[in-house]
mmCIF file of C-alpha atoms and ligand atoms in Angstrom:
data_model
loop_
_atom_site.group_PDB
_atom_site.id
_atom_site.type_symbol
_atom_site.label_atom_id
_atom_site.label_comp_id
_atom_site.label_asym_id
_atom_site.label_seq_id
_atom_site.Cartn_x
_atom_site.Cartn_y
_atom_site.Cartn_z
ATOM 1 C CA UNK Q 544 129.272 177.007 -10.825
ATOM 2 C CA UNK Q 545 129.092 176.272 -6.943
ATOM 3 C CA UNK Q 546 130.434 172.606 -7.245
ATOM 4 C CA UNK Q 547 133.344 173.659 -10.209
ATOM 5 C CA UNK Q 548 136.536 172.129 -7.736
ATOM 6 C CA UNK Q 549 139.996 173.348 -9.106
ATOM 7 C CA UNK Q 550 141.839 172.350 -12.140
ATOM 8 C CA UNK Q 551 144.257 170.425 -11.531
ATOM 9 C CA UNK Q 552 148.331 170.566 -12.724
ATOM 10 C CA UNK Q 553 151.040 168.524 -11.720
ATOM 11 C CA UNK Q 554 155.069 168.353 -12.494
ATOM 12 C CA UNK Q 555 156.075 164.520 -12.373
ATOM 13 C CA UNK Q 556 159.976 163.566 -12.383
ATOM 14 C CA UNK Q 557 162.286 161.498 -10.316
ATOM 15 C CA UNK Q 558 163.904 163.075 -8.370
ATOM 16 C CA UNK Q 559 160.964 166.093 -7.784
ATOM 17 C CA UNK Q 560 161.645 167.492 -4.769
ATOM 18 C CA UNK Q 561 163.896 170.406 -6.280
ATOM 19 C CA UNK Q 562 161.595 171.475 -8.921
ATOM 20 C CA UNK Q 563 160.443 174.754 -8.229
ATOM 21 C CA UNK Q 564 157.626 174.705 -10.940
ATOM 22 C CA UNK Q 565 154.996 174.823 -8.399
ATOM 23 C CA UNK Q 566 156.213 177.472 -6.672
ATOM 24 C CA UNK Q 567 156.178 179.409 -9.885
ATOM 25 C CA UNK Q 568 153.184 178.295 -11.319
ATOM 26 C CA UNK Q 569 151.129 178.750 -7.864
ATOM 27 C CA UNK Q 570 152.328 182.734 -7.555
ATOM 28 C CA UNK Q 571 151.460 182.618 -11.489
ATOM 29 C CA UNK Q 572 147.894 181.060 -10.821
ATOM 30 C CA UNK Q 573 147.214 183.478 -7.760
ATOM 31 C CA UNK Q 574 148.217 186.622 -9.906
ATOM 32 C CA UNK Q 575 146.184 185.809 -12.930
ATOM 33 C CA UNK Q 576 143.395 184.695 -10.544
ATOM 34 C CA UNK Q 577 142.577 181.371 -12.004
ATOM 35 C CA UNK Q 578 141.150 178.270 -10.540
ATOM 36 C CA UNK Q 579 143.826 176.087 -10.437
ATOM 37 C CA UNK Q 580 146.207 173.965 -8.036
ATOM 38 C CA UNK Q 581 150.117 173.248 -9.525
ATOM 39 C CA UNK Q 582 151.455 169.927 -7.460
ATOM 40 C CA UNK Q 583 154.290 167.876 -7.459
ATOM 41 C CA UNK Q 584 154.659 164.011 -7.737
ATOM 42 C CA UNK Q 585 157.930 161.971 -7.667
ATOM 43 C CA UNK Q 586 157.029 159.019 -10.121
ATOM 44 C CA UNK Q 587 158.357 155.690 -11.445
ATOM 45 C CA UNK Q 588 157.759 154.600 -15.003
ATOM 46 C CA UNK Q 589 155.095 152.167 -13.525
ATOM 47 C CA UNK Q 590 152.803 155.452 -12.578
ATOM 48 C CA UNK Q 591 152.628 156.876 -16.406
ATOM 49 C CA UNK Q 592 149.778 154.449 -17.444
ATOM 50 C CA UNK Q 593 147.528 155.381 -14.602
ATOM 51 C CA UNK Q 594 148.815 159.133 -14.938
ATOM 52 C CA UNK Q 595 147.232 159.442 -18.654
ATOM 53 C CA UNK Q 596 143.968 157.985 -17.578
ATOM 54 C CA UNK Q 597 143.823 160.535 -15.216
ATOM 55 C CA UNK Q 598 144.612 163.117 -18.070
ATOM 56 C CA UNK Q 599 141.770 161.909 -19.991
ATOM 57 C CA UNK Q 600 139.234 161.802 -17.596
ATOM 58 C CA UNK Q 601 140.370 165.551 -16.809
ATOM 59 C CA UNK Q 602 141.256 164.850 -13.331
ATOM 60 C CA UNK Q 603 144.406 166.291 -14.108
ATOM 61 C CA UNK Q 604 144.739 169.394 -16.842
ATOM 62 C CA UNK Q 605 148.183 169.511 -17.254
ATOM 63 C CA UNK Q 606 151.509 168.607 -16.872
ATOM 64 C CA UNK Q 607 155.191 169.367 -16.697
ATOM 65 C CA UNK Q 608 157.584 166.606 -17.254
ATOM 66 C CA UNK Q 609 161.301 166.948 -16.148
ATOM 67 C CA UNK Q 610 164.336 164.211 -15.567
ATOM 68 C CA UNK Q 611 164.055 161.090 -16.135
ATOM 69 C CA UNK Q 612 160.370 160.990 -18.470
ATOM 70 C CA UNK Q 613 161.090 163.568 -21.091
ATOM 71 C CA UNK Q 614 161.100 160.686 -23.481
ATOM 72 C CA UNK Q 615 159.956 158.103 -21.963
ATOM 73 C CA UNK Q 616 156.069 159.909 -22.074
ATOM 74 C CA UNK Q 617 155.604 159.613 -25.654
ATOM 75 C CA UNK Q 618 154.179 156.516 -26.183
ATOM 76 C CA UNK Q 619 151.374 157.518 -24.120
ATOM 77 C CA UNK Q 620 150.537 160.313 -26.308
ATOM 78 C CA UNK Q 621 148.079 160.797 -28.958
ATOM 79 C CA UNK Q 622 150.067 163.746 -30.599
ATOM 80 C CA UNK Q 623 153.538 165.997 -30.712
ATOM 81 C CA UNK Q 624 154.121 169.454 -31.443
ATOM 82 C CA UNK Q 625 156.881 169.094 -34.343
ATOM 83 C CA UNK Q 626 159.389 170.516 -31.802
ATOM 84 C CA UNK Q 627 158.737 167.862 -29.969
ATOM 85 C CA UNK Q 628 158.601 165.075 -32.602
ATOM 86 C CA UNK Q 629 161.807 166.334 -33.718
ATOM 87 C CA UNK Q 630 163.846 166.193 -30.159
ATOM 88 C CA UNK Q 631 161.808 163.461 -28.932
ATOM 89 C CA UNK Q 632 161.276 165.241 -25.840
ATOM 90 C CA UNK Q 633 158.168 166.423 -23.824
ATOM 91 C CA UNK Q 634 158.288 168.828 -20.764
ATOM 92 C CA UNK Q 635 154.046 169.732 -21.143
ATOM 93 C CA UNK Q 636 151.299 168.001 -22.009
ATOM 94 C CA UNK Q 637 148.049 169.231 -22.318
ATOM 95 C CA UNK Q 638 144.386 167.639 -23.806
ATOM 96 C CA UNK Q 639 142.957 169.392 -26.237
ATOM 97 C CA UNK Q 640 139.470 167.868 -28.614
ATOM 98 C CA UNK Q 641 140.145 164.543 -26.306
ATOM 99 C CA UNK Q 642 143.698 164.183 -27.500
ATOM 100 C CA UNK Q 643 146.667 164.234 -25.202
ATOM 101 C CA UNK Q 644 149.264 166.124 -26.511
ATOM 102 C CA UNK Q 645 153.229 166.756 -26.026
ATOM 103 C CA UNK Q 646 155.106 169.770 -26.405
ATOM 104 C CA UNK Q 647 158.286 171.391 -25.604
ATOM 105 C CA UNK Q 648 158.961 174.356 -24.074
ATOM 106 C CA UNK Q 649 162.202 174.059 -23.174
ATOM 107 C CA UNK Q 650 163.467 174.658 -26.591
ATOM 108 C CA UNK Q 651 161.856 178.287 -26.025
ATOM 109 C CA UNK Q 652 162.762 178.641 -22.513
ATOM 110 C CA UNK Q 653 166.631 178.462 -23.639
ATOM 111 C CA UNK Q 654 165.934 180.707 -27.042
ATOM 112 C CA UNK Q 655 164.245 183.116 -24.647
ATOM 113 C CA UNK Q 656 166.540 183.202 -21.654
ATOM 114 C CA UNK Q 657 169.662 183.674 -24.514
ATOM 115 C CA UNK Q 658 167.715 186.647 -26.125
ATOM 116 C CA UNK Q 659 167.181 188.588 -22.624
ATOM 117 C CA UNK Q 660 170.919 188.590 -21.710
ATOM 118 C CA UNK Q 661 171.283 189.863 -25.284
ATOM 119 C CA UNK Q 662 174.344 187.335 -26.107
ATOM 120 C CA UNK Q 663 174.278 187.216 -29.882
ATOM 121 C CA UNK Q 664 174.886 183.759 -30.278
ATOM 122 C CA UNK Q 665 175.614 184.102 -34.386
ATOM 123 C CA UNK Q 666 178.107 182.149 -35.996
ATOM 124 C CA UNK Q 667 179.550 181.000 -32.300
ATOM 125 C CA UNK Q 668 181.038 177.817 -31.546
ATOM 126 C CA UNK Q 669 179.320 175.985 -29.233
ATOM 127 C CA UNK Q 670 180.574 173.430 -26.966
ATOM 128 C CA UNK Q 671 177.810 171.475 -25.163
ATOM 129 C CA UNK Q 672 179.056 169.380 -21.842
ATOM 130 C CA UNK Q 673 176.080 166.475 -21.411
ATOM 131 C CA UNK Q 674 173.710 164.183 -23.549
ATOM 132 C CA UNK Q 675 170.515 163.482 -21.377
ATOM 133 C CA UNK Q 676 166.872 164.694 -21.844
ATOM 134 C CA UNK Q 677 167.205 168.464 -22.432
ATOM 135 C CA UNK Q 678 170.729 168.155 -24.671
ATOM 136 C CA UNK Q 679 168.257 167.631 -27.916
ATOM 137 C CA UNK Q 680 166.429 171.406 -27.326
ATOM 138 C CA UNK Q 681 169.764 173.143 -26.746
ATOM 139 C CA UNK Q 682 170.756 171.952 -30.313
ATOM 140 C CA UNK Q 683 167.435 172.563 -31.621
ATOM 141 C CA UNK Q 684 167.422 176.397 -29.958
ATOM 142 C CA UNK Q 685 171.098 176.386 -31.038
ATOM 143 C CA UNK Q 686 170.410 175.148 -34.671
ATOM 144 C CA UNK Q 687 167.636 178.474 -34.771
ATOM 145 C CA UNK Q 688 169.915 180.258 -33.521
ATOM 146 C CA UNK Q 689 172.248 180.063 -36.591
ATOM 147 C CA UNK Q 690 175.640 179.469 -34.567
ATOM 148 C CA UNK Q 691 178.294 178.324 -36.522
ATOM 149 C CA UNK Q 692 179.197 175.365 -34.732
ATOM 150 C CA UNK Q 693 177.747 172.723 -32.093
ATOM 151 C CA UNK Q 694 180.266 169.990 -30.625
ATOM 152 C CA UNK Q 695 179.053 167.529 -27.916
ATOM 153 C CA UNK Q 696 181.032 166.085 -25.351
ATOM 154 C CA UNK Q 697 179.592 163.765 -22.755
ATOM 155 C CA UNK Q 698 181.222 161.017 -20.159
ATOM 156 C CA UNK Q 699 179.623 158.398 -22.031
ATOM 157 C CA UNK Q 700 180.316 158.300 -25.872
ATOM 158 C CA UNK Q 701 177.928 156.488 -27.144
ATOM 159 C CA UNK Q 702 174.862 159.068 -25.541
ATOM 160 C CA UNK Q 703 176.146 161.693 -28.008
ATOM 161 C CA UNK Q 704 176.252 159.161 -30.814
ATOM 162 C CA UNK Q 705 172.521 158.755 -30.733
ATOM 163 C CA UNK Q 706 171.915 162.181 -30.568
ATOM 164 C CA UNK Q 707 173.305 162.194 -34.272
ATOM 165 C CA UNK Q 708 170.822 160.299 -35.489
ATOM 166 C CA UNK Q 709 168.417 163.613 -34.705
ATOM 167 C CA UNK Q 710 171.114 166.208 -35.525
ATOM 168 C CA UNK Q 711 173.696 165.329 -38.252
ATOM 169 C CA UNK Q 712 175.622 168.268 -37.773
ATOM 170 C CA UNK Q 713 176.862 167.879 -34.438
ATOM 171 C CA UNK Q 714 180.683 167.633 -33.709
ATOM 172 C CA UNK Q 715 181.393 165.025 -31.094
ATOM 173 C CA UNK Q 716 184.533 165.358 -28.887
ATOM 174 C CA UNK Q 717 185.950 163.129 -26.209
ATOM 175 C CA UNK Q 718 185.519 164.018 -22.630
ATOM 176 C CA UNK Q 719 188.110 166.519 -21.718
ATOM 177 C CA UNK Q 720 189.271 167.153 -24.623
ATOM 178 C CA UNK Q 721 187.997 170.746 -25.111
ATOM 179 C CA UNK Q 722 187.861 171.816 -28.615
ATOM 180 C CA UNK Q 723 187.523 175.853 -29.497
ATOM 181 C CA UNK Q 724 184.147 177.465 -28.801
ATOM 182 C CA UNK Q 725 183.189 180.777 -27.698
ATOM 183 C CA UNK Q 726 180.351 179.393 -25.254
ATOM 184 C CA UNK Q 727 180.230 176.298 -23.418
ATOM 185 C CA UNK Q 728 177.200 175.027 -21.468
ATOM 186 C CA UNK Q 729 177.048 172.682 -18.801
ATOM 187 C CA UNK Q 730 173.832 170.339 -19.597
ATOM 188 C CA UNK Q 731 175.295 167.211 -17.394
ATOM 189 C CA UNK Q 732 173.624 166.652 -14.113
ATOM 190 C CA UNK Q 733 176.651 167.828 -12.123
ATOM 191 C CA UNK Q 734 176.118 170.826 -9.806
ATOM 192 C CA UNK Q 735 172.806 170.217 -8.807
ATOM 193 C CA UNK Q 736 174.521 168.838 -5.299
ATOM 194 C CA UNK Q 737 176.445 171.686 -4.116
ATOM 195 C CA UNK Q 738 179.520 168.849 -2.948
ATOM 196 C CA UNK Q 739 179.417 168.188 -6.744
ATOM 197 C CA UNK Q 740 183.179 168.124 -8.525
ATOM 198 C CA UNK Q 741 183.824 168.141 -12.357
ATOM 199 C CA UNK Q 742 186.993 166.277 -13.606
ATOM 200 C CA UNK Q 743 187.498 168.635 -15.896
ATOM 201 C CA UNK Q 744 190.557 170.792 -16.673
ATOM 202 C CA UNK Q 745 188.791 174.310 -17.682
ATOM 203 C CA UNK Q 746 192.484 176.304 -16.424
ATOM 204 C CA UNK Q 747 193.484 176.623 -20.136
ATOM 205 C CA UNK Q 748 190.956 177.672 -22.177
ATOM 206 C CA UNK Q 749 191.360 181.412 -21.727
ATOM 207 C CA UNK Q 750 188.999 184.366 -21.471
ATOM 208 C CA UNK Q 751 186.263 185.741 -23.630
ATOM 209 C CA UNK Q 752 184.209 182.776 -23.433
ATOM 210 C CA UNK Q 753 180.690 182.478 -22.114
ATOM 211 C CA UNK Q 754 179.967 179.668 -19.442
ATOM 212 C CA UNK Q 755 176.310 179.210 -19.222
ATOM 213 C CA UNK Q 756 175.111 176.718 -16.731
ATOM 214 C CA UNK Q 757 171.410 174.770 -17.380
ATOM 215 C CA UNK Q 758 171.206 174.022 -13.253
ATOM 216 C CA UNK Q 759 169.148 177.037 -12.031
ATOM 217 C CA UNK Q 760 169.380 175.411 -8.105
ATOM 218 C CA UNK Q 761 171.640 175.883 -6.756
ATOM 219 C CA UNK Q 762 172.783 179.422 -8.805
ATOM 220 C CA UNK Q 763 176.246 179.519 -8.223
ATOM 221 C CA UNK Q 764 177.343 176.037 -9.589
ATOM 222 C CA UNK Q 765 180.782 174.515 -9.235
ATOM 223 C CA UNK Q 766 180.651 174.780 -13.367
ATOM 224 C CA UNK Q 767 180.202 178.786 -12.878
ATOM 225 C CA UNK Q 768 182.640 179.340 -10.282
ATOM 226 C CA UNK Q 769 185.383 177.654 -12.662
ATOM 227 C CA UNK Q 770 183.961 180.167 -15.303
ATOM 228 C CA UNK Q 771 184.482 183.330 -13.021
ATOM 229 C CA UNK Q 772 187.506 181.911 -11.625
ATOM 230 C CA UNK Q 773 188.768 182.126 -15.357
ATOM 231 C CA UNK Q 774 187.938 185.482 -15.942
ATOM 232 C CA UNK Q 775 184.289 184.519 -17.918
ATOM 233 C CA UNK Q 776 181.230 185.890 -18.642
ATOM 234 C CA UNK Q 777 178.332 183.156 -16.738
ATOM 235 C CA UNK Q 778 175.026 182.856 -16.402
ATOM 236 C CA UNK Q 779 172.429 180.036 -14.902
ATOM 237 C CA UNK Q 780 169.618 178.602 -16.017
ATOM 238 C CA UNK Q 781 167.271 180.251 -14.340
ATOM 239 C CA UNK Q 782 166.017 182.396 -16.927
ATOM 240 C CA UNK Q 783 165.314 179.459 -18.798
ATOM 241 C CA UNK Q 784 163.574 177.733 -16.637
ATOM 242 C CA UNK Q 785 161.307 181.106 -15.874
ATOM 243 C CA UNK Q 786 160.751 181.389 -20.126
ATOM 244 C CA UNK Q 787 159.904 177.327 -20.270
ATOM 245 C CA UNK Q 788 157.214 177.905 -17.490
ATOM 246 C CA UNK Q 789 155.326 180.872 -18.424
ATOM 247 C CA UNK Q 790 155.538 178.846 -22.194
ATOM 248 C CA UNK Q 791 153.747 176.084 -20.749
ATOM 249 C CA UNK Q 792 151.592 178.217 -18.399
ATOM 250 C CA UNK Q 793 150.273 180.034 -21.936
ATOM 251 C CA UNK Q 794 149.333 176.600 -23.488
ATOM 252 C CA UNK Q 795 147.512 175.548 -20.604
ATOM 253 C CA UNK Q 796 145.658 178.665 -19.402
ATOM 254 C CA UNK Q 797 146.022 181.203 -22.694
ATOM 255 C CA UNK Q 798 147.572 183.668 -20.693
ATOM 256 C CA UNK Q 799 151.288 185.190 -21.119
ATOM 257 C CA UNK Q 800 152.718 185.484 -17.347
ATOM 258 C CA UNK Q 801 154.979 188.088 -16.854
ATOM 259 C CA UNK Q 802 158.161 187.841 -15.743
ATOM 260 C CA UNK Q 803 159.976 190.504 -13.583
ATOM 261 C CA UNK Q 804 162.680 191.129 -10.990
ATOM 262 C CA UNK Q 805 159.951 189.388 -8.758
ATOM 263 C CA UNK Q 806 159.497 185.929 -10.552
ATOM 264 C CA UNK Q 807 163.558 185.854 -10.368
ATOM 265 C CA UNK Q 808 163.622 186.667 -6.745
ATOM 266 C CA UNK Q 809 160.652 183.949 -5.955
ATOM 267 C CA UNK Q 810 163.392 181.196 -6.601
ATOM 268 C CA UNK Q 811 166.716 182.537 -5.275
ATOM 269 C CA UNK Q 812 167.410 180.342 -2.292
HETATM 270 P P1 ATR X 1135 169.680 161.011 -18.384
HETATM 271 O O1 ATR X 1135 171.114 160.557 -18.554
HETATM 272 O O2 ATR X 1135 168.800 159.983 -17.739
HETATM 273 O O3 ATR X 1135 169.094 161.630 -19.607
HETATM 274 P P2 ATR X 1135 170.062 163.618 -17.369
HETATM 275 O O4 ATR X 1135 170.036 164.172 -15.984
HETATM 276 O O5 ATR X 1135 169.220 164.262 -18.400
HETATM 277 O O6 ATR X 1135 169.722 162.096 -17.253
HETATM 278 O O7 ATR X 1135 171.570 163.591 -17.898
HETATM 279 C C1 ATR X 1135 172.624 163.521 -17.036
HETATM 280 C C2 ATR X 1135 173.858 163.963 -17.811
HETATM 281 O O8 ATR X 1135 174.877 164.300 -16.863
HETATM 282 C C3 ATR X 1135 174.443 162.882 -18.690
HETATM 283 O O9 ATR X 1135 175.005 163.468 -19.834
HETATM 284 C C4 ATR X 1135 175.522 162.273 -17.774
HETATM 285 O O10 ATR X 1135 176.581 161.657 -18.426
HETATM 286 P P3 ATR X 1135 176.526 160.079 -18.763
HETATM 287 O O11 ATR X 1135 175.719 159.950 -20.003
HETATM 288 O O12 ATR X 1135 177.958 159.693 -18.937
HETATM 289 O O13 ATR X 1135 175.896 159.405 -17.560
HETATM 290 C C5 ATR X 1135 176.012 163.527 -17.111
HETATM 291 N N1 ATR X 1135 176.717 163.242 -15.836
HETATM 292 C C6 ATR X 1135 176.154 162.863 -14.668
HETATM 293 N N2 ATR X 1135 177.111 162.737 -13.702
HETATM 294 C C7 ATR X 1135 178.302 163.051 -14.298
HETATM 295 C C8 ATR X 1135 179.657 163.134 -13.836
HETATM 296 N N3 ATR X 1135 179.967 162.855 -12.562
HETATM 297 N N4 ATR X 1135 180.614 163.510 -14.719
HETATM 298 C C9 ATR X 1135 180.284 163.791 -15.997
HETATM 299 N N5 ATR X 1135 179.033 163.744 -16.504
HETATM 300 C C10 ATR X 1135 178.041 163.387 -15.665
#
């Protein structure tokens, strides 16, 4: 049809300007030559009403949701996939019979990413480093993932408490205090500004251990240099973020996008 304009997607967060998701989804669109546009829009918590009347009166298709509204979209939608009724947190929404629904494909993304470095993550100890939005997938992927052990740390105590009343088995330890694990991932915020510091001591936990980093931008995070400076195995989250895109980009346009040594170099800086 002549007068058919282009489906609309959009990644809302605050801040946005980092995300790379339309870049991704854009070279994603192009190569699987759909109709489509893939924007970005910083938003407050006043813009969500408005932004689901747009959803149902399809002006917008779809959308990504990153830091700070993985939670708070929820009561705006009609329906959750059970992963993400049972983390309580959204990254894609989609309508689907009229209903607006919320999913998570981050819990993939990080499943995904894990499996193509091949770490066999089997009766590990985990030690996550964080409590915000995307600390509830990790322990959901983790949980899958049958390692033997997940403890939380994060600055503020009482974050990690919450998250117990989702996940009962967790094992929360004070900031700094680093118990034994075999990986440790970095799911606070810190890193994302390259003049970043941790006040953490990491010179005494030894080698063997994997430090995997959640921040995909910049890739060589202050978290990962203390890892290599160590003598540790590291990895960003890049892959993750790649696996929780082309997740989302398969709900919305029911196509699998592939990702290649070209995808990865479309968001080195
Ligand atoms: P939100 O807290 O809104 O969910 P987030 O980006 O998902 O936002 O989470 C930020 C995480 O980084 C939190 O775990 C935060 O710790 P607090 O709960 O104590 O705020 C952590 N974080 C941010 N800056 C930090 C710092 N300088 N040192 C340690 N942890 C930090």
């Amino acid at each position: 049809m002549k007068n058919m304009s282009k489906k609309k997607y959009l990644v809302i967060g605050n801040p946005i300007d980092h995300s790379l998701s339309p870049l991704l989804h854009n070279y994603w669109i192009k190569e699987s030559n759909i109709e489509a546009v893939y924007e970005k829009q910083k938003m407050t918590i006043n813009d969500l009403k408005s932004l689901f009347l747009r959803i149902q009166k399809k002006e917008i298709t779809g959308v990504n949701v990153t830091v700070p509204f993985k939670k708070e979209v929820i009561s705006y939608l009609d329906e959750l996939s059970p992963e993400a009724q049972k983390t309580q947190s959204v990254n894609t929404i989609n309508l689907n019979n009229g209903k607006v629904i919320g999913h998570n494909t981050d819990i993939n993304g990080f499943e995904s990413a894990i499996k193509d470095i091949q770490y066999d993550l089997i009766e590990k100890k985990i030690l996550i480093l964080g409590a915000g939005g995307v600390v509830p997938s990790i322990i959901f992927a983790l949980n899958k993932m049958k390692v033997s052990e997940i403890a939380v740390s994060n600055r503020t105590k009482s974050k990690v408490e919450n998250l117990r009343g989702i996940f009962q088995n967790i094992k929360i330890v004070d900031w700094g205090n680093f118990s034994d694990f075999d990986m440790v991932i970095n799911a606070t915020s810190v890193g994302l500004k390259k003049t970043d510091t941790f006040n953490l001591d990491f010179s005494k936990i030894g080698k063997g251990k994997f430090f995997y980093d959640i921040i995909y931008n910049p890739s060589d995070t202050i978290f990962l240099k203390k890892g290599k400076e160590t003598g540790n195995q590291t990895e960003n989250g890049k892959k993750m973020f790649l696996y929780q895109a082309a997740a989302a980009f398969k709900i919305w346009h029911g196509v699998q996008p592939e990702i290649n040594d070209e995808t990865i170099r479309l968001l080195d800086e």
